[in-house]
Short mmCIF file of C-alpha atoms and ligand atoms in Angstrom, two decimals:
data_model
loop_
_atom_site.label_atom_id
_atom_site.label_comp_id
_atom_site.label_asym_id
_atom_site.label_seq_id
_atom_site.Cartn_x
_atom_site.Cartn_y
_atom_site.Cartn_z
CA MET A 96 -3.36 -33.23 -37.54
CA LYS A 97 -0.46 -30.34 -37.76
CA MET A 98 -1.26 -27.72 -35.00
CA TRP A 99 -1.10 -25.11 -36.56
CA GLY A 100 -2.12 -26.20 -40.20
CA GLY A 101 -1.43 -26.66 -43.92
CA ARG A 102 0.82 -23.69 -44.54
CA PHE A 103 3.31 -25.91 -41.96
CA GLU A 104 5.82 -28.64 -43.40
CA GLY A 105 8.03 -29.33 -40.09
CA ALA A 106 7.70 -30.39 -36.31
CA SER A 107 8.22 -27.27 -33.87
CA ASP A 108 11.43 -27.22 -32.09
CA GLU A 109 11.17 -28.38 -28.84
CA ARG A 110 12.92 -25.60 -27.64
CA MET A 111 10.86 -22.90 -29.63
CA ALA A 112 7.06 -25.17 -28.10
CA GLU A 113 8.36 -24.97 -24.49
CA PHE A 114 8.95 -21.20 -24.67
CA THR A 115 6.31 -20.28 -26.35
CA ARG A 116 3.31 -22.15 -24.59
CA SER A 117 1.24 -21.23 -22.08
CA ILE A 118 -0.77 -23.73 -20.57
CA ASP A 119 1.31 -23.91 -17.54
CA PHE A 120 -0.47 -21.28 -16.13
CA ASP A 121 -3.41 -20.44 -18.30
CA TYR A 122 -5.12 -23.77 -17.55
CA VAL A 123 -6.87 -21.81 -14.51
CA LEU A 124 -9.10 -20.16 -17.16
CA ALA A 125 -10.30 -23.60 -18.12
CA SER A 126 -13.77 -22.60 -16.98
CA ASP A 127 -13.78 -19.26 -18.47
CA ASP A 128 -12.86 -21.14 -22.04
CA ILE A 129 -15.46 -23.57 -21.36
CA ALA A 130 -18.18 -21.11 -20.46
CA GLY A 131 -17.17 -18.45 -23.02
CA SER A 132 -17.38 -21.52 -25.70
CA ILE A 133 -20.76 -22.20 -25.01
CA ALA A 134 -22.22 -18.57 -25.45
CA HIS A 135 -19.73 -18.58 -28.62
CA VAL A 136 -21.42 -21.45 -29.93
CA HIS A 137 -25.42 -20.60 -29.35
CA GLY A 138 -24.58 -16.97 -31.07
CA LEU A 139 -23.47 -18.90 -34.54
CA GLY A 140 -26.96 -21.36 -33.68
CA ARG A 141 -28.74 -17.63 -33.46
CA ALA A 142 -25.97 -16.71 -36.55
CA GLY A 143 -27.39 -19.67 -38.87
CA LEU A 144 -23.94 -21.04 -38.83
CA LEU A 145 -24.73 -24.07 -37.12
CA GLU A 146 -27.87 -26.22 -37.27
CA ALA A 147 -29.73 -26.88 -34.02
CA ASP A 148 -28.58 -30.58 -33.48
CA GLU A 149 -25.07 -28.79 -34.17
CA VAL A 150 -25.73 -26.15 -31.63
CA GLU A 151 -26.95 -29.06 -29.01
CA ALA A 152 -24.09 -32.00 -29.52
CA LEU A 153 -21.41 -28.97 -29.47
CA VAL A 154 -23.21 -27.30 -26.17
CA ALA A 155 -23.16 -30.75 -24.17
CA GLY A 156 -19.49 -31.84 -25.46
CA LEU A 157 -18.92 -28.52 -23.56
CA GLN A 158 -20.95 -29.65 -20.59
CA GLY A 159 -18.97 -32.66 -20.90
CA LEU A 160 -15.53 -31.06 -20.80
CA LYS A 161 -16.87 -28.92 -18.10
CA ALA A 162 -17.77 -31.80 -15.64
CA ASP A 163 -14.46 -33.64 -16.83
CA LEU A 164 -12.42 -30.49 -15.20
CA GLU A 165 -14.76 -29.96 -12.03
CA ALA A 166 -14.47 -34.29 -11.42
CA GLY A 167 -10.32 -33.52 -12.26
CA ALA A 168 -10.13 -35.87 -15.07
CA LEU A 169 -9.06 -33.29 -17.59
CA VAL A 170 -5.38 -34.03 -18.73
CA TRP A 171 -3.52 -30.51 -19.75
CA ASP A 172 -1.28 -31.82 -23.31
CA VAL A 173 1.63 -29.64 -23.09
CA SER A 174 2.51 -29.85 -26.78
CA LEU A 175 -0.97 -27.82 -26.92
CA GLU A 176 0.60 -25.17 -26.13
CA ASP A 177 -2.42 -23.18 -24.65
CA ILE A 178 -5.97 -23.95 -23.23
CA HIS A 179 -7.96 -22.88 -25.96
CA MET A 180 -6.04 -25.61 -28.06
CA ASN A 181 -5.91 -28.22 -25.44
CA LEU A 182 -9.78 -27.81 -25.10
CA GLU A 183 -10.72 -28.00 -28.73
CA VAL A 184 -8.70 -30.58 -28.77
CA ALA A 185 -10.69 -32.08 -25.33
CA LEU A 186 -13.80 -31.59 -27.51
CA ARG A 187 -12.23 -33.21 -30.50
CA ALA A 188 -11.50 -36.47 -28.86
CA LYS A 189 -15.31 -36.21 -26.99
CA ILE A 190 -17.58 -35.33 -29.95
CA GLY A 191 -15.50 -35.92 -32.96
CA PRO A 192 -15.04 -33.48 -36.05
CA LEU A 193 -17.61 -31.65 -35.58
CA ALA A 194 -15.81 -29.63 -32.85
CA GLY A 195 -13.87 -27.65 -35.78
CA LYS A 196 -17.32 -26.10 -36.29
CA VAL A 197 -16.10 -24.12 -32.88
CA HIS A 198 -14.05 -21.68 -33.80
CA THR A 199 -15.84 -20.54 -36.49
CA GLY A 200 -15.83 -16.72 -36.44
CA ARG A 201 -13.10 -16.68 -33.19
CA SER A 202 -9.99 -16.03 -32.94
CA ARG A 203 -7.75 -16.91 -29.35
CA ASN A 204 -7.41 -13.37 -29.30
CA ASP A 205 -11.01 -12.19 -28.55
CA GLN A 206 -11.38 -15.51 -27.10
CA VAL A 207 -8.61 -14.96 -24.60
CA ALA A 208 -9.33 -11.35 -23.85
CA THR A 209 -12.98 -12.60 -22.81
CA ASP A 210 -11.62 -15.15 -20.72
CA ILE A 211 -9.49 -13.14 -18.68
CA ARG A 212 -12.57 -10.61 -17.99
CA LEU A 213 -14.77 -13.56 -16.69
CA TRP A 214 -11.80 -14.41 -14.80
CA LEU A 215 -11.31 -11.22 -13.02
CA ARG A 216 -14.77 -10.59 -12.62
CA ARG A 217 -15.21 -13.86 -10.58
CA THR A 218 -11.54 -13.33 -9.04
CA LEU A 219 -12.45 -9.05 -8.04
CA ASP A 220 -15.65 -10.79 -6.53
CA ARG A 221 -13.91 -13.39 -4.69
CA LEU A 222 -11.30 -10.46 -3.29
CA ASP A 223 -14.10 -8.55 -2.14
CA GLY A 224 -15.26 -10.83 0.26
CA SER A 225 -11.96 -11.58 1.56
CA ILE A 226 -11.32 -7.54 2.01
CA ALA A 227 -14.40 -7.85 3.70
CA GLU A 228 -13.62 -10.25 5.73
CA MET A 229 -9.87 -8.52 7.01
CA GLN A 230 -12.17 -5.36 7.40
CA GLY A 231 -14.71 -7.83 9.40
CA ALA A 232 -11.30 -8.80 11.83
CA LEU A 233 -10.39 -5.07 12.12
CA LEU A 234 -14.11 -4.78 13.96
CA GLY A 235 -14.06 -7.25 15.38
CA LEU A 236 -10.81 -5.93 17.23
CA ALA A 237 -12.30 -2.64 17.91
CA GLU A 238 -15.43 -3.82 19.48
CA ARG A 239 -13.49 -6.06 21.97
CA ASP A 240 -10.41 -3.68 22.82
CA GLY A 241 -11.12 -0.33 21.13
CA ASP A 242 -11.13 1.93 24.45
CA ALA A 243 -7.50 0.80 24.45
CA ILE A 244 -5.61 4.42 24.57
CA LEU A 245 -2.85 4.55 21.91
CA PRO A 246 -0.36 6.88 21.45
CA GLY A 247 -1.32 8.81 18.37
CA MET A 248 2.15 8.93 16.71
CA THR A 249 3.55 11.51 13.68
CA HIS A 250 7.54 11.14 12.79
CA ILE A 251 6.90 8.18 15.09
CA GLN A 252 7.10 10.48 18.39
CA PRO A 253 5.01 10.92 20.22
CA ALA A 254 1.71 13.29 19.51
CA GLN A 255 -1.14 12.62 20.67
CA PRO A 256 -3.45 9.82 22.56
CA VAL A 257 -5.80 8.27 20.22
CA LEU A 258 -8.26 5.46 20.78
CA PHE A 259 -7.44 2.02 19.35
CA ALA A 260 -10.74 1.86 17.83
CA HIS A 261 -10.15 4.80 15.79
CA HIS A 262 -6.69 3.55 14.43
CA LEU A 263 -8.24 0.17 13.38
CA LEU A 264 -11.10 2.42 12.19
CA ALA A 265 -8.68 3.86 9.51
CA TYR A 266 -7.36 0.61 8.23
CA VAL A 267 -11.52 0.19 7.95
CA GLU A 268 -11.69 3.15 6.02
CA MET A 269 -8.52 2.24 3.72
CA LEU A 270 -10.26 -1.55 2.80
CA ASP A 271 -13.33 0.32 1.98
CA ARG A 272 -11.40 2.46 -0.57
CA ASP A 273 -9.60 -0.44 -1.64
CA ARG A 274 -13.19 -2.29 -2.63
CA GLY A 275 -14.32 1.07 -4.16
CA ARG A 276 -11.25 0.87 -6.78
CA ILE A 277 -12.15 -3.09 -7.50
CA ALA A 278 -15.52 -1.98 -7.91
CA ASP A 279 -14.84 0.03 -10.03
CA CYS A 280 -12.04 -1.88 -11.98
CA ARG A 281 -15.13 -4.42 -12.35
CA ARG A 282 -17.41 -2.38 -13.97
CA ARG A 283 -14.92 -1.25 -16.77
CA ALA A 284 -13.17 -4.24 -17.01
CA ASN A 285 -16.99 -6.41 -17.53
CA VAL A 286 -17.15 -5.76 -21.17
CA CYS A 287 -17.13 -8.53 -23.90
CA PRO A 288 -14.56 -9.01 -26.52
CA LEU A 289 -15.76 -11.78 -28.49
CA GLY A 290 -17.10 -10.83 -31.71
CA SER A 291 -13.97 -8.52 -32.47
CA GLY A 292 -11.77 -11.86 -34.29
CA ALA A 293 -7.94 -11.60 -34.51
CA LEU A 294 -8.49 -7.69 -34.92
CA ALA A 295 -10.28 -6.90 -37.35
CA GLY A 296 -14.05 -8.24 -36.14
CA ALA A 297 -15.30 -11.49 -36.73
CA GLY A 298 -16.70 -12.36 -40.70
CA TYR A 299 -19.97 -13.22 -39.88
CA PRO A 300 -23.49 -11.53 -38.37
CA LEU A 301 -22.99 -11.79 -34.97
CA ASP A 302 -25.41 -11.14 -32.84
CA ARG A 303 -22.37 -9.49 -30.27
CA GLU A 304 -24.74 -7.69 -27.30
CA ALA A 305 -26.61 -11.17 -27.15
CA THR A 306 -23.74 -13.21 -26.35
CA ALA A 307 -22.33 -11.02 -24.02
CA THR A 308 -25.26 -10.82 -22.34
CA GLU A 309 -25.34 -14.53 -21.89
CA LEU A 310 -21.82 -13.98 -20.27
CA GLY A 311 -23.01 -11.54 -17.84
CA PHE A 312 -21.17 -9.01 -19.41
CA ASP A 313 -22.69 -5.54 -19.39
CA GLY A 314 -22.17 -4.81 -22.66
CA VAL A 315 -19.48 -5.25 -25.34
CA THR A 316 -15.89 -4.08 -26.10
CA ARG A 317 -16.75 -1.35 -29.18
CA ASN A 318 -13.47 -1.70 -31.18
CA SER A 319 -11.83 -4.66 -32.51
CA LEU A 320 -8.61 -3.82 -32.46
CA ASP A 321 -8.91 -2.04 -28.88
CA GLY A 322 -10.70 -5.27 -27.64
CA VAL A 323 -8.19 -7.97 -28.35
CA SER A 324 -5.02 -6.09 -27.67
CA ASP A 325 -5.48 -3.63 -24.53
CA ARG A 326 -4.71 -5.02 -20.87
CA ASP A 327 -5.98 -1.83 -19.03
CA PHE A 328 -8.57 -3.56 -17.35
CA ALA A 329 -5.16 -5.72 -15.88
CA VAL A 330 -3.23 -2.61 -15.22
CA GLU A 331 -6.23 -1.37 -12.79
CA ALA A 332 -7.04 -4.77 -11.28
CA LEU A 333 -2.88 -4.72 -10.35
CA ALA A 334 -2.92 -1.22 -9.31
CA ALA A 335 -5.91 -1.96 -7.14
CA PHE A 336 -3.89 -5.10 -5.65
CA ALA A 337 -0.82 -3.35 -5.21
CA LEU A 338 -2.19 0.01 -3.44
CA CYS A 339 -4.53 -2.55 -1.01
CA MET A 340 -0.92 -4.98 -0.55
CA VAL A 341 0.62 -1.64 0.93
CA HIS A 342 -1.85 -0.47 3.24
CA LEU A 343 -1.81 -4.74 4.39
CA SER A 344 1.97 -3.82 4.77
CA ARG A 345 1.56 -0.75 7.05
CA MET A 346 -0.41 -2.33 9.11
CA ALA A 347 2.08 -5.38 9.07
CA GLU A 348 4.77 -2.98 9.57
CA GLU A 349 2.58 -1.71 12.58
CA ILE A 350 2.31 -5.27 14.21
CA THR A 351 5.48 -6.58 13.89
CA TRP A 352 6.82 -3.40 16.44
CA TRP A 353 3.60 -3.50 18.52
CA SER A 354 4.47 -6.99 19.39
CA ASN A 355 8.20 -6.16 20.07
CA PRO A 356 7.93 -7.20 23.88
CA ARG A 357 9.66 -3.75 24.61
CA ILE A 358 6.51 -2.24 23.63
CA GLY A 359 4.43 -4.57 24.38
CA PHE A 360 1.20 -3.42 22.54
CA VAL A 361 0.24 -6.48 21.79
CA ARG A 362 0.74 -10.11 21.49
CA VAL A 363 0.36 -12.15 18.33
CA ALA A 364 -1.53 -15.44 18.99
CA ASP A 365 1.07 -18.16 19.02
CA ALA A 366 -0.98 -19.75 16.14
CA PHE A 367 0.08 -16.44 13.51
CA SER A 368 3.75 -16.76 15.27
CA THR A 369 7.14 -19.19 14.13
CA GLY A 370 9.63 -19.53 16.02
CA SER A 371 13.98 -19.67 15.78
CA SER A 372 15.70 -22.62 14.43
CA MET A 373 18.48 -21.15 16.38
CA MET A 374 17.34 -19.45 19.39
CA PRO A 375 15.07 -20.92 21.39
CA ASN A 376 13.47 -17.72 23.00
CA LYS A 377 12.10 -15.88 20.04
CA LYS A 378 8.80 -15.60 18.80
CA ASN A 379 7.93 -13.81 15.54
CA PRO A 380 5.60 -12.51 13.70
CA ASP A 381 6.15 -14.02 10.13
CA PRO A 382 3.04 -13.69 8.68
CA ALA A 383 2.60 -10.30 8.54
CA GLU A 384 6.33 -10.05 8.08
CA LEU A 385 5.68 -11.67 5.06
CA VAL A 386 2.83 -9.28 3.90
CA ARG A 387 4.77 -6.60 4.12
CA GLY A 388 7.02 -8.52 1.75
CA LYS A 389 4.84 -9.69 -0.68
CA SER A 390 3.53 -6.54 -1.11
CA ALA A 391 6.97 -5.62 -3.18
CA ARG A 392 6.22 -8.77 -5.41
CA VAL A 393 2.55 -6.89 -6.31
CA ILE A 394 3.90 -4.07 -6.69
CA GLY A 395 6.55 -5.38 -9.20
CA GLU A 396 3.85 -7.45 -10.81
CA LEU A 397 1.82 -3.98 -11.51
CA THR A 398 5.02 -1.91 -12.80
CA GLY A 399 6.10 -5.24 -14.97
CA MET A 400 2.35 -5.27 -16.83
CA LEU A 401 2.87 -2.22 -17.72
CA ALA A 402 6.12 -2.46 -18.73
CA LEU A 403 4.92 -5.20 -21.37
CA ILE A 404 2.20 -3.22 -22.51
CA LYS A 405 3.74 0.06 -23.08
CA GLY A 406 5.90 -0.16 -26.35
CA LEU A 407 3.21 -2.79 -27.81
CA PRO A 408 1.63 -1.68 -31.16
CA LEU A 409 -2.03 -2.11 -32.25
CA ALA A 410 -3.05 -5.37 -32.54
CA TYR A 411 -2.61 -8.87 -30.85
CA GLN A 412 1.14 -9.24 -30.18
CA LYS A 413 2.10 -12.64 -28.42
CA ASP A 414 3.96 -10.51 -25.32
CA MET A 415 0.76 -10.29 -24.09
CA GLN A 416 0.38 -13.82 -23.03
CA ASP A 417 3.10 -13.09 -20.45
CA ASP A 418 -0.17 -10.89 -18.60
CA LYS A 419 -1.54 -13.38 -16.94
CA PRO A 420 1.68 -15.11 -14.34
CA PRO A 421 1.90 -11.18 -12.49
CA LEU A 422 -2.07 -11.22 -13.14
CA PHE A 423 -2.51 -14.44 -10.94
CA ASP A 424 -0.17 -14.06 -9.06
CA ALA A 425 -1.14 -10.91 -7.87
CA ALA A 426 -4.74 -12.16 -7.05
CA SER A 427 -3.74 -15.14 -4.48
CA THR A 428 -0.88 -13.05 -2.46
CA LEU A 429 -3.33 -10.44 -1.75
CA ASP A 430 -5.78 -13.11 -1.24
CA SER A 431 -3.88 -15.36 1.50
CA SER A 432 -2.27 -12.24 2.71
CA LEU A 433 -5.95 -10.80 3.47
CA LEU A 434 -6.94 -14.39 5.09
CA VAL A 435 -3.35 -14.58 7.04
CA MET A 436 -3.78 -11.27 8.41
CA ALA A 437 -7.89 -11.17 9.61
CA GLY A 438 -6.59 -14.57 11.35
CA LEU A 439 -3.47 -12.63 12.95
CA ILE A 440 -5.65 -9.49 13.70
CA ALA A 441 -8.71 -11.54 15.20
CA THR A 442 -6.62 -13.84 17.50
CA MET A 443 -4.34 -11.18 18.48
CA THR A 444 -4.20 -9.96 22.55
CA VAL A 445 -3.92 -6.18 23.23
CA ASN A 446 -2.10 -5.23 26.33
CA ARG A 447 -3.80 -1.90 27.37
CA ASP A 448 -1.77 -0.92 30.59
CA ALA A 449 1.47 -0.91 28.30
CA MET A 450 -0.68 0.64 25.50
CA ARG A 451 -1.91 3.46 28.26
CA ALA A 452 1.26 3.93 29.69
CA ALA A 453 3.19 4.80 26.33
CA ALA A 454 0.11 6.66 25.38
CA GLY A 455 0.80 9.55 28.20
CA GLU A 456 4.97 9.81 27.66
CA GLY A 457 6.79 12.45 25.81
CA HIS A 458 3.45 14.80 26.92
CA THR A 459 0.84 13.96 23.88
CA THR A 460 -1.73 15.80 25.88
CA ALA A 461 0.27 19.37 24.84
CA THR A 462 -2.60 20.07 21.96
CA ALA A 463 -5.16 19.45 24.04
CA VAL A 464 -4.22 21.95 26.86
CA ALA A 465 -3.65 24.53 24.48
CA ASP A 466 -7.07 23.93 22.78
CA ALA A 467 -8.58 24.77 26.65
CA LEU A 468 -6.94 27.98 26.71
CA VAL A 469 -7.47 29.42 23.51
CA ARG A 470 -10.96 28.09 24.66
CA ARG A 471 -10.77 30.96 26.79
CA GLY A 472 -9.60 33.00 24.53
CA VAL A 473 -6.54 33.20 24.79
CA ALA A 474 -4.52 33.52 20.73
CA PHE A 475 -3.27 29.85 19.96
CA ARG A 476 -0.09 31.13 19.00
CA SER A 477 0.65 32.32 22.45
CA ALA A 478 -1.22 29.08 23.76
CA HIS A 479 1.36 27.10 22.22
CA HIS A 480 3.75 29.38 23.99
CA ILE A 481 2.55 28.88 27.25
CA VAL A 482 2.01 25.14 27.16
CA GLY A 483 5.62 25.04 25.43
CA ALA A 484 6.87 26.75 28.43
CA LEU A 485 4.73 24.17 31.02
CA VAL A 486 6.15 20.99 29.18
CA ALA A 487 9.67 21.97 29.76
CA GLU A 488 8.42 22.57 33.53
CA ALA A 489 7.07 19.43 33.66
CA ASP A 490 10.38 17.53 32.23
CA ARG A 491 12.48 19.29 34.85
CA ALA A 492 10.07 18.22 37.59
CA GLY A 493 9.91 14.99 36.36
CA SER A 494 5.67 15.42 36.21
CA ALA A 495 2.92 14.59 33.71
CA LEU A 496 1.11 17.92 31.99
CA ASP A 497 -1.91 16.50 34.36
CA ALA A 498 -0.39 17.09 37.91
CA LEU A 499 1.02 20.39 37.41
CA THR A 500 0.68 23.04 39.80
CA ASP A 501 -1.91 25.87 40.54
CA SER A 502 1.47 27.98 41.15
CA THR A 503 3.92 26.63 37.87
CA ILE A 504 0.06 26.88 35.74
CA ALA A 505 0.05 30.48 37.03
CA ALA A 506 3.74 31.35 36.58
CA ALA A 507 3.57 30.60 32.85
CA LEU A 508 0.45 32.65 32.42
CA ALA A 509 2.03 35.59 33.65
CA SER A 510 5.48 35.14 31.90
CA SER A 511 3.11 35.43 28.76
CA ASP A 512 2.61 38.39 26.79
CA ASP A 513 -0.99 37.83 25.90
CA SER A 514 -2.78 40.13 28.25
CA ILE A 515 -5.63 37.74 28.45
CA ALA A 516 -3.51 34.69 29.46
CA ILE A 517 -1.85 37.29 31.85
CA ALA A 518 -5.38 38.11 33.21
CA LEU A 519 -6.44 34.59 33.45
CA THR A 520 -3.41 34.06 36.23
CA GLY A 521 -6.48 35.51 38.36
CA ASP A 522 -8.84 32.04 37.68
CA ALA A 523 -8.62 29.84 40.30
CA SER A 524 -10.94 27.16 38.03
CA LEU A 525 -8.75 27.58 35.27
CA PRO A 526 -5.54 24.95 36.22
CA ALA A 527 -8.14 22.03 37.14
CA GLU A 528 -9.80 22.39 34.42
CA LEU A 529 -6.20 22.50 32.03
CA ARG A 530 -4.94 19.60 33.93
CA GLU A 531 -8.75 17.68 32.90
CA ALA A 532 -7.36 18.50 29.48
CA ALA A 533 -4.10 16.91 29.95
CA ALA A 534 -5.34 14.11 31.31
CA LEU A 535 -5.74 11.58 28.59
CA GLU A 536 -9.25 10.90 28.61
CA GLY A 537 -10.08 14.92 28.63
CA ALA A 538 -7.27 14.93 25.26
CA MET A 539 -9.66 12.85 23.65
CA ALA A 540 -12.66 14.34 24.32
CA GLY A 541 -11.13 17.42 23.18
CA CYS A 542 -11.42 15.77 19.74
CA ASP A 543 -15.46 15.85 18.89
CA VAL A 544 -14.88 16.25 15.54
CA ILE A 545 -16.95 14.28 12.41
CA GLY A 546 -13.36 11.85 11.89
CA GLY A 547 -11.93 13.05 15.53
CA THR A 548 -10.85 10.72 18.70
CA ALA A 549 -13.40 11.89 21.15
CA PRO A 550 -14.88 8.65 21.99
CA ARG A 551 -18.66 9.67 21.17
CA ARG A 552 -17.63 9.82 17.70
CA VAL A 553 -15.80 6.57 17.26
CA ALA A 554 -18.49 4.75 18.90
CA ALA A 555 -20.48 6.65 16.32
CA ALA A 556 -17.80 5.56 13.45
CA LEU A 557 -18.15 2.09 14.64
CA ALA A 558 -21.57 1.31 14.45
CA GLU A 559 -21.73 3.81 11.41
CA ALA A 560 -18.81 1.09 9.98
CA LYS A 561 -21.06 -2.14 10.75
CA ALA A 562 -23.97 -1.12 9.37
CA ARG A 563 -21.78 -0.20 6.46
CA LEU A 564 -20.30 -4.11 6.69
CA GLY A 565 -23.10 -5.69 7.84
CA ALA A 566 -20.78 -6.98 10.63
N1 LIG B 174 -1.66 -18.39 -24.79
C1 LIG B 174 -2.13 -17.27 -26.02
C2 LIG B 174 -2.62 -16.00 -24.83
O1 LIG B 174 -2.40 -16.17 -23.60
C3 LIG B 174 -3.57 -16.62 -26.74
C4 LIG B 174 -3.98 -16.30 -27.57
C5 LIG B 174 -3.32 -16.23 -28.75
N2 LIG B 174 -2.84 -15.71 -29.63
C6 LIG B 174 -2.10 -15.72 -30.83
N3 LIG B 174 -1.98 -14.77 -32.17
N4 LIG B 174 -1.06 -16.03 -31.05
O2 LIG B 174 -2.24 -14.35 -25.65
#
């Protein structure tokens, strides 16, 4: 049988056939394609287009193909262009010419759009689980070492001390939103294009809604042209994947410099490190670096998909066949990145002493000292000036802010133009109060708002995150 039917006389040019086929990558849609065909055959039966025994034979044949697929017994014929043609021919080999009826009222255009949506739905569900696993690893580390104190940074300069758990929970939040985006995408993608035909709608009275329900879709696409020719759901998925990769990349970047021995906040386990072929001393956090690197690829896949569809007139254009490699690759890249990062995080050791020492460098509690003065009635701007003078004095004396003497504090207050600050020079209890605020624990305790790093707030946030995740 000629592949493209009676209109064609000559055989395909080898170069053309190799160039246009998609079986090399769309074979991953096989199980979705079979599921779609079974539902479509049921629909043809309901519409009176197939006899009951034909439905039975076709469905049995398709179920046989499914079993063959699961047993690894299906072999793809590259001369058959794509997964759809391969499966139709395989069905014919199984049940004979009756297979010729399976494509009634269907085009590969609505077929492939259905397959990708089915594939995407199960892929999104798997990725949601992988993100949850990553969140679980972060929560586990927060439980284990979360009370370590980290130098919180802005501009990569020491800023304010934060609990390590607080830092880890920031990533749990980002990943929560990633899951929300995946859920949103799933909701919009989960509608069935079958029945759209090639572009104008099937030429038979198919009950599209019943077929959609059988396939677990929430509804049907409302316009046949749109149903076969938009891939916005793929763009949405890639956008969610790219952003999640970017979140992982930021975390990976932190881990790479935290594990530099000069910083030494964490040690990546040997199981998640590699060595050098030349330098015997080397131990590198390769998986973290690769996650950072692979985020670039997924970003490229998102922009590639947008570029792929931006110039396409309605309806289906062959360009759209190239939607699959980036979508498949991005999903598996994200999945493996999540799983390797979860493993790396779960096995990483934390050096609390190194973190704590760094957390105190750069007078990171200065803001807390200013806040303590404000609580005594000093205007914030005056407090900022006074504490700035204390920081300069501490630098000159080579001391920490929580080791300043009573007289140094009194001198800084006296040199202020704030009358309340000047009056406070006579308050004997103030210096101890300021020194307490200048200690790491005191400074963190002061950030006592929802979402702040005060230990009691972080403990509540951790408990809340654990409950939310069922961890
Ligand atoms: N392999 C094709 C794809 O992935 C299936 C749809 C082909 N449709 C067509 N009119 N050539 O897009």
